[in-house]
Amino acid sequence: MRLCVYLVLLSCILSASVAIPVREAGRFAWDAMGGAWDMFRAYKDMVDANYRGADKYFHARGNYDAAQRGPGGAWAARVISDAREKWQSDVSGRGAEDTRADQEANLWGRNGGDPNRYRPAGLPSKY
């Protein structure tokens, strides 16, 4: 119930701030929530797979799935990806090259590119 209230409030705020109908703002918010779920699911699958070299595939897949929902999903994918990469480059110390490669995979998926471009040989088919 609380989630529905937040969705309605977010829709009203979006509608008022950018002068779009409440229905379109509601759809954007709904797609954004679905996109966030797609990103979480890709992350969870990446952790479950624990497969060396599959990182970029899961980046591309999460962004692809989220963006397929529409502008709200693509927005959520961009925000989540950018935040993760900022944290990774600032805190984890993995380096600029890894961040650049991750962002390339993120953008590829978000723009509708086939995530299988980054799929490593031998990754189980359930992913």
Short mmCIF file of N, CA and C in Angstrom, two decimals:
data_model
loop_
_atom_site.label_atom_id
_atom_site.label_comp_id
_atom_site.label_asym_id
_atom_site.label_seq_id
_atom_site.Cartn_x
_atom_site.Cartn_y
_atom_site.Cartn_z
N MET A 1 0.83 -1.19 0.00
CA MET A 1 0.00 0.00 0.00
C MET A 1 0.87 1.25 0.00
N ARG A 2 1.90 1.23 0.82
CA ARG A 2 2.78 2.38 0.91
C ARG A 2 3.44 2.67 -0.44
N LEU A 3 3.80 1.62 -1.17
CA LEU A 3 4.41 1.78 -2.48
C LEU A 3 3.46 2.49 -3.44
N CYS A 4 2.20 2.15 -3.38
CA CYS A 4 1.20 2.82 -4.25
C CYS A 4 1.10 4.31 -3.93
N VAL A 5 1.14 4.65 -2.67
CA VAL A 5 1.08 6.05 -2.26
C VAL A 5 2.30 6.80 -2.80
N TYR A 6 3.48 6.19 -2.67
CA TYR A 6 4.70 6.81 -3.18
C TYR A 6 4.64 6.98 -4.70
N LEU A 7 4.09 5.99 -5.38
CA LEU A 7 3.97 6.06 -6.83
C LEU A 7 3.05 7.20 -7.25
N VAL A 8 1.93 7.34 -6.57
CA VAL A 8 0.99 8.43 -6.88
C VAL A 8 1.64 9.79 -6.60
N LEU A 9 2.33 9.91 -5.47
CA LEU A 9 3.00 11.18 -5.15
C LEU A 9 4.08 11.51 -6.17
N LEU A 10 4.88 10.52 -6.53
CA LEU A 10 5.92 10.74 -7.53
C LEU A 10 5.31 11.16 -8.86
N SER A 11 4.21 10.53 -9.24
CA SER A 11 3.54 10.88 -10.48
C SER A 11 3.05 12.33 -10.47
N CYS A 12 2.47 12.74 -9.36
CA CYS A 12 1.98 14.13 -9.25
C CYS A 12 3.13 15.13 -9.30
N ILE A 13 4.23 14.82 -8.62
CA ILE A 13 5.38 15.72 -8.62
C ILE A 13 5.96 15.81 -10.02
N LEU A 14 6.12 14.68 -10.69
CA LEU A 14 6.64 14.69 -12.07
C LEU A 14 5.72 15.48 -12.99
N SER A 15 4.44 15.26 -12.84
CA SER A 15 3.47 15.94 -13.69
C SER A 15 3.53 17.45 -13.50
N ALA A 16 3.61 17.89 -12.26
CA ALA A 16 3.65 19.32 -11.98
C ALA A 16 4.97 19.96 -12.41
N SER A 17 6.07 19.23 -12.24
CA SER A 17 7.38 19.82 -12.50
C SER A 17 7.70 19.93 -13.98
N VAL A 18 7.17 19.06 -14.80
CA VAL A 18 7.51 19.12 -16.23
C VAL A 18 6.28 19.31 -17.11
N ALA A 19 5.18 19.64 -16.50
CA ALA A 19 3.94 19.95 -17.22
C ALA A 19 3.52 18.85 -18.18
N ILE A 20 3.52 17.61 -17.69
CA ILE A 20 2.99 16.49 -18.48
C ILE A 20 1.79 15.94 -17.74
N PRO A 21 0.89 15.32 -18.46
CA PRO A 21 -0.31 14.77 -17.80
C PRO A 21 0.05 13.76 -16.72
N VAL A 22 -0.78 13.69 -15.69
CA VAL A 22 -0.54 12.79 -14.56
C VAL A 22 -0.43 11.35 -15.05
N ARG A 23 -1.22 10.98 -16.03
CA ARG A 23 -1.19 9.61 -16.53
C ARG A 23 0.19 9.27 -17.11
N GLU A 24 0.76 10.19 -17.88
CA GLU A 24 2.09 9.95 -18.45
C GLU A 24 3.15 9.92 -17.36
N ALA A 25 3.02 10.79 -16.37
CA ALA A 25 3.96 10.81 -15.26
C ALA A 25 3.87 9.51 -14.47
N GLY A 26 2.65 9.00 -14.30
CA GLY A 26 2.46 7.73 -13.61
C GLY A 26 3.11 6.59 -14.37
N ARG A 27 2.98 6.60 -15.69
CA ARG A 27 3.60 5.56 -16.51
C ARG A 27 5.12 5.62 -16.40
N PHE A 28 5.67 6.84 -16.43
CA PHE A 28 7.11 7.03 -16.30
C PHE A 28 7.59 6.45 -14.96
N ALA A 29 6.89 6.79 -13.89
CA ALA A 29 7.27 6.31 -12.55
C ALA A 29 7.15 4.79 -12.47
N TRP A 30 6.10 4.24 -13.05
CA TRP A 30 5.91 2.79 -13.05
C TRP A 30 7.04 2.10 -13.82
N ASP A 31 7.37 2.64 -14.98
CA ASP A 31 8.47 2.09 -15.78
C ASP A 31 9.81 2.22 -15.06
N ALA A 32 9.99 3.32 -14.34
CA ALA A 32 11.23 3.52 -13.58
C ALA A 32 11.36 2.47 -12.48
N MET A 33 10.27 2.19 -11.80
CA MET A 33 10.30 1.15 -10.77
C MET A 33 10.60 -0.21 -11.39
N GLY A 34 9.98 -0.50 -12.52
CA GLY A 34 10.25 -1.76 -13.20
C GLY A 34 11.69 -1.84 -13.67
N GLY A 35 12.21 -0.72 -14.16
CA GLY A 35 13.60 -0.68 -14.60
C GLY A 35 14.56 -0.91 -13.45
N ALA A 36 14.25 -0.35 -12.29
CA ALA A 36 15.08 -0.57 -11.11
C ALA A 36 15.04 -2.06 -10.73
N TRP A 37 13.88 -2.67 -10.86
CA TRP A 37 13.77 -4.10 -10.58
C TRP A 37 14.61 -4.91 -11.58
N ASP A 38 14.57 -4.53 -12.86
CA ASP A 38 15.38 -5.22 -13.87
C ASP A 38 16.87 -5.13 -13.54
N MET A 39 17.29 -3.96 -13.10
CA MET A 39 18.70 -3.78 -12.73
C MET A 39 19.05 -4.65 -11.52
N PHE A 40 18.17 -4.71 -10.55
CA PHE A 40 18.41 -5.54 -9.37
C PHE A 40 18.48 -7.01 -9.77
N ARG A 41 17.57 -7.44 -10.64
CA ARG A 41 17.55 -8.84 -11.08
C ARG A 41 18.85 -9.21 -11.80
N ALA A 42 19.35 -8.31 -12.64
CA ALA A 42 20.61 -8.57 -13.35
C ALA A 42 21.77 -8.65 -12.34
N TYR A 43 21.76 -7.77 -11.35
CA TYR A 43 22.80 -7.81 -10.32
C TYR A 43 22.74 -9.12 -9.54
N LYS A 44 21.52 -9.51 -9.16
CA LYS A 44 21.35 -10.75 -8.41
C LYS A 44 21.84 -11.94 -9.24
N ASP A 45 21.49 -11.97 -10.51
CA ASP A 45 21.96 -13.06 -11.39
C ASP A 45 23.48 -13.06 -11.50
N MET A 46 24.08 -11.87 -11.56
CA MET A 46 25.54 -11.78 -11.65
C MET A 46 26.18 -12.38 -10.40
N VAL A 47 25.63 -12.04 -9.25
CA VAL A 47 26.16 -12.57 -7.99
C VAL A 47 25.95 -14.08 -7.93
N ASP A 48 24.76 -14.54 -8.32
CA ASP A 48 24.47 -15.98 -8.29
C ASP A 48 25.36 -16.75 -9.26
N ALA A 49 25.58 -16.19 -10.45
CA ALA A 49 26.40 -16.88 -11.45
C ALA A 49 27.85 -16.95 -11.00
N ASN A 50 28.35 -15.88 -10.38
CA ASN A 50 29.73 -15.84 -9.91
C ASN A 50 30.68 -16.38 -10.99
N TYR A 51 30.53 -15.85 -12.19
CA TYR A 51 31.26 -16.36 -13.35
C TYR A 51 32.27 -15.31 -13.82
N ARG A 52 33.51 -15.69 -13.85
CA ARG A 52 34.58 -14.76 -14.24
C ARG A 52 34.36 -14.27 -15.68
N GLY A 53 34.43 -12.94 -15.84
CA GLY A 53 34.31 -12.33 -17.16
C GLY A 53 32.88 -12.03 -17.60
N ALA A 54 31.90 -12.27 -16.72
CA ALA A 54 30.50 -12.05 -17.10
C ALA A 54 29.97 -10.69 -16.68
N ASP A 55 30.78 -9.91 -16.01
CA ASP A 55 30.36 -8.61 -15.48
C ASP A 55 29.71 -7.73 -16.55
N LYS A 56 30.38 -7.58 -17.67
CA LYS A 56 29.87 -6.68 -18.72
C LYS A 56 28.56 -7.19 -19.30
N TYR A 57 28.42 -8.50 -19.41
CA TYR A 57 27.17 -9.08 -19.91
C TYR A 57 26.00 -8.67 -19.01
N PHE A 58 26.18 -8.80 -17.70
CA PHE A 58 25.10 -8.47 -16.78
C PHE A 58 24.82 -6.96 -16.75
N HIS A 59 25.85 -6.16 -16.93
CA HIS A 59 25.63 -4.71 -17.07
C HIS A 59 24.75 -4.43 -18.29
N ALA A 60 25.12 -5.00 -19.42
CA ALA A 60 24.36 -4.77 -20.65
C ALA A 60 22.94 -5.32 -20.53
N ARG A 61 22.79 -6.50 -19.93
CA ARG A 61 21.47 -7.11 -19.83
C ARG A 61 20.54 -6.31 -18.92
N GLY A 62 21.04 -5.86 -17.78
CA GLY A 62 20.20 -5.07 -16.88
C GLY A 62 19.74 -3.78 -17.53
N ASN A 63 20.64 -3.10 -18.20
CA ASN A 63 20.29 -1.85 -18.89
C ASN A 63 19.34 -2.10 -20.05
N TYR A 64 19.56 -3.18 -20.78
CA TYR A 64 18.68 -3.52 -21.91
C TYR A 64 17.26 -3.79 -21.41
N ASP A 65 17.14 -4.66 -20.41
CA ASP A 65 15.82 -5.01 -19.89
C ASP A 65 15.09 -3.78 -19.36
N ALA A 66 15.81 -2.93 -18.62
CA ALA A 66 15.18 -1.73 -18.06
C ALA A 66 14.73 -0.77 -19.17
N ALA A 67 15.58 -0.56 -20.16
CA ALA A 67 15.25 0.38 -21.23
C ALA A 67 14.09 -0.10 -22.09
N GLN A 68 13.87 -1.40 -22.15
CA GLN A 68 12.74 -1.93 -22.93
C GLN A 68 11.39 -1.52 -22.33
N ARG A 69 11.39 -1.10 -21.10
CA ARG A 69 10.15 -0.66 -20.46
C ARG A 69 9.70 0.72 -20.92
N GLY A 70 10.62 1.51 -21.45
CA GLY A 70 10.29 2.85 -21.91
C GLY A 70 11.20 3.88 -21.26
N PRO A 71 10.86 5.17 -21.43
CA PRO A 71 11.71 6.24 -20.92
C PRO A 71 11.98 6.16 -19.41
N GLY A 72 11.00 5.76 -18.63
CA GLY A 72 11.20 5.64 -17.19
C GLY A 72 12.21 4.55 -16.84
N GLY A 73 12.13 3.44 -17.53
CA GLY A 73 13.07 2.35 -17.31
C GLY A 73 14.48 2.73 -17.72
N ALA A 74 14.60 3.41 -18.86
CA ALA A 74 15.91 3.86 -19.33
C ALA A 74 16.51 4.88 -18.36
N TRP A 75 15.66 5.76 -17.83
CA TRP A 75 16.12 6.74 -16.85
C TRP A 75 16.65 6.03 -15.60
N ALA A 76 15.88 5.06 -15.09
CA ALA A 76 16.30 4.33 -13.89
C ALA A 76 17.63 3.61 -14.14
N ALA A 77 17.76 3.00 -15.31
CA ALA A 77 18.99 2.28 -15.64
C ALA A 77 20.18 3.24 -15.66
N ARG A 78 19.98 4.41 -16.25
CA ARG A 78 21.08 5.39 -16.32
C ARG A 78 21.48 5.87 -14.92
N VAL A 79 20.49 6.21 -14.10
CA VAL A 79 20.77 6.71 -12.76
C VAL A 79 21.48 5.64 -11.92
N ILE A 80 20.97 4.43 -11.96
CA ILE A 80 21.57 3.34 -11.17
C ILE A 80 22.97 3.02 -11.67
N SER A 81 23.13 2.93 -12.98
CA SER A 81 24.45 2.61 -13.55
C SER A 81 25.47 3.69 -13.23
N ASP A 82 25.07 4.94 -13.39
CA ASP A 82 26.00 6.04 -13.10
C ASP A 82 26.39 6.07 -11.63
N ALA A 83 25.42 5.86 -10.75
CA ALA A 83 25.70 5.86 -9.32
C ALA A 83 26.64 4.71 -8.95
N ARG A 84 26.39 3.55 -9.51
CA ARG A 84 27.23 2.39 -9.22
C ARG A 84 28.66 2.62 -9.71
N GLU A 85 28.79 3.14 -10.91
CA GLU A 85 30.12 3.36 -11.46
C GLU A 85 30.86 4.47 -10.71
N LYS A 86 30.13 5.48 -10.25
CA LYS A 86 30.77 6.53 -9.46
C LYS A 86 31.28 5.94 -8.16
N TRP A 87 30.44 5.14 -7.50
CA TRP A 87 30.87 4.50 -6.27
C TRP A 87 32.08 3.60 -6.53
N GLN A 88 31.99 2.82 -7.59
CA GLN A 88 33.07 1.88 -7.90
C GLN A 88 34.38 2.60 -8.15
N SER A 89 34.34 3.69 -8.90
CA SER A 89 35.58 4.39 -9.21
C SER A 89 36.11 5.17 -8.00
N ASP A 90 35.21 5.68 -7.15
CA ASP A 90 35.64 6.46 -5.99
C ASP A 90 36.04 5.61 -4.79
N VAL A 91 35.29 4.55 -4.54
CA VAL A 91 35.46 3.79 -3.31
C VAL A 91 36.23 2.49 -3.51
N SER A 92 35.83 1.71 -4.49
CA SER A 92 36.40 0.38 -4.60
C SER A 92 37.79 0.38 -5.23
N GLY A 93 38.10 1.42 -5.98
CA GLY A 93 39.43 1.51 -6.56
C GLY A 93 39.71 0.55 -7.70
N ARG A 94 38.67 0.16 -8.43
CA ARG A 94 38.88 -0.78 -9.54
C ARG A 94 39.51 -0.13 -10.76
N GLY A 95 39.47 1.18 -10.81
CA GLY A 95 40.17 1.86 -11.89
C GLY A 95 39.27 2.41 -12.97
N ALA A 96 39.80 3.41 -13.66
CA ALA A 96 39.06 4.12 -14.69
C ALA A 96 38.77 3.24 -15.90
N GLU A 97 39.67 2.34 -16.23
CA GLU A 97 39.48 1.48 -17.40
C GLU A 97 38.30 0.53 -17.21
N ASP A 98 38.17 -0.04 -16.03
CA ASP A 98 37.04 -0.92 -15.74
C ASP A 98 35.73 -0.14 -15.75
N THR A 99 35.76 1.06 -15.17
CA THR A 99 34.57 1.91 -15.16
C THR A 99 34.16 2.27 -16.59
N ARG A 100 35.13 2.62 -17.44
CA ARG A 100 34.84 2.96 -18.82
C ARG A 100 34.22 1.77 -19.55
N ALA A 101 34.77 0.58 -19.35
CA ALA A 101 34.25 -0.62 -20.00
C ALA A 101 32.84 -0.95 -19.50
N ASP A 102 32.60 -0.79 -18.20
CA ASP A 102 31.26 -1.02 -17.65
C ASP A 102 30.26 -0.04 -18.26
N GLN A 103 30.65 1.23 -18.34
CA GLN A 103 29.74 2.24 -18.89
C GLN A 103 29.46 1.99 -20.37
N GLU A 104 30.45 1.48 -21.09
CA GLU A 104 30.23 1.13 -22.49
C GLU A 104 29.17 0.02 -22.60
N ALA A 105 29.28 -1.00 -21.75
CA ALA A 105 28.29 -2.08 -21.74
C ALA A 105 26.92 -1.56 -21.31
N ASN A 106 26.89 -0.66 -20.32
CA ASN A 106 25.63 -0.07 -19.87
C ASN A 106 24.94 0.66 -21.02
N LEU A 107 25.70 1.49 -21.70
CA LEU A 107 25.14 2.28 -22.81
C LEU A 107 24.69 1.38 -23.95
N TRP A 108 25.48 0.36 -24.25
CA TRP A 108 25.13 -0.59 -25.31
C TRP A 108 23.75 -1.21 -25.02
N GLY A 109 23.57 -1.69 -23.82
CA GLY A 109 22.29 -2.31 -23.46
C GLY A 109 21.15 -1.31 -23.44
N ARG A 110 21.39 -0.13 -22.88
CA ARG A 110 20.35 0.90 -22.80
C ARG A 110 19.90 1.37 -24.17
N ASN A 111 20.81 1.35 -25.14
CA ASN A 111 20.47 1.77 -26.50
C ASN A 111 19.89 0.64 -27.35
N GLY A 112 19.59 -0.48 -26.73
CA GLY A 112 18.93 -1.57 -27.43
C GLY A 112 19.87 -2.59 -28.05
N GLY A 113 21.16 -2.50 -27.75
CA GLY A 113 22.12 -3.47 -28.26
C GLY A 113 21.94 -4.83 -27.59
N ASP A 114 22.22 -5.89 -28.31
CA ASP A 114 22.08 -7.24 -27.80
C ASP A 114 23.11 -7.49 -26.69
N PRO A 115 22.66 -7.78 -25.47
CA PRO A 115 23.59 -8.03 -24.37
C PRO A 115 24.53 -9.21 -24.62
N ASN A 116 24.13 -10.12 -25.50
CA ASN A 116 24.96 -11.30 -25.78
C ASN A 116 26.30 -10.93 -26.40
N ARG A 117 26.44 -9.71 -26.85
CA ARG A 117 27.73 -9.24 -27.35
C ARG A 117 28.80 -9.40 -26.26
N TYR A 118 28.40 -9.26 -25.02
CA TYR A 118 29.32 -9.33 -23.88
C TYR A 118 29.27 -10.68 -23.15
N ARG A 119 28.49 -11.61 -23.66
CA ARG A 119 28.32 -12.90 -22.99
C ARG A 119 29.60 -13.74 -23.12
N PRO A 120 30.17 -14.16 -21.99
CA PRO A 120 31.38 -14.97 -22.06
C PRO A 120 31.03 -16.43 -22.41
N ALA A 121 31.92 -17.08 -23.09
CA ALA A 121 31.73 -18.49 -23.43
C ALA A 121 31.64 -19.29 -22.13
N GLY A 122 30.68 -20.20 -22.10
CA GLY A 122 30.55 -21.07 -20.95
C GLY A 122 29.60 -20.59 -19.87
N LEU A 123 29.10 -19.36 -19.98
CA LEU A 123 28.12 -18.88 -18.99
C LEU A 123 26.87 -19.75 -19.10
N PRO A 124 26.39 -20.29 -17.99
CA PRO A 124 25.22 -21.16 -18.05
C PRO A 124 24.03 -20.49 -18.76
N SER A 125 23.28 -21.29 -19.51
CA SER A 125 22.20 -20.78 -20.36
C SER A 125 21.05 -20.18 -19.56
N LYS A 126 20.93 -20.49 -18.27
CA LYS A 126 19.83 -19.91 -17.49
C LYS A 126 19.98 -18.41 -17.32
N TYR A 127 21.16 -17.87 -17.63
CA TYR A 127 21.38 -16.44 -17.55
C TYR A 127 21.30 -15.86 -18.93
#
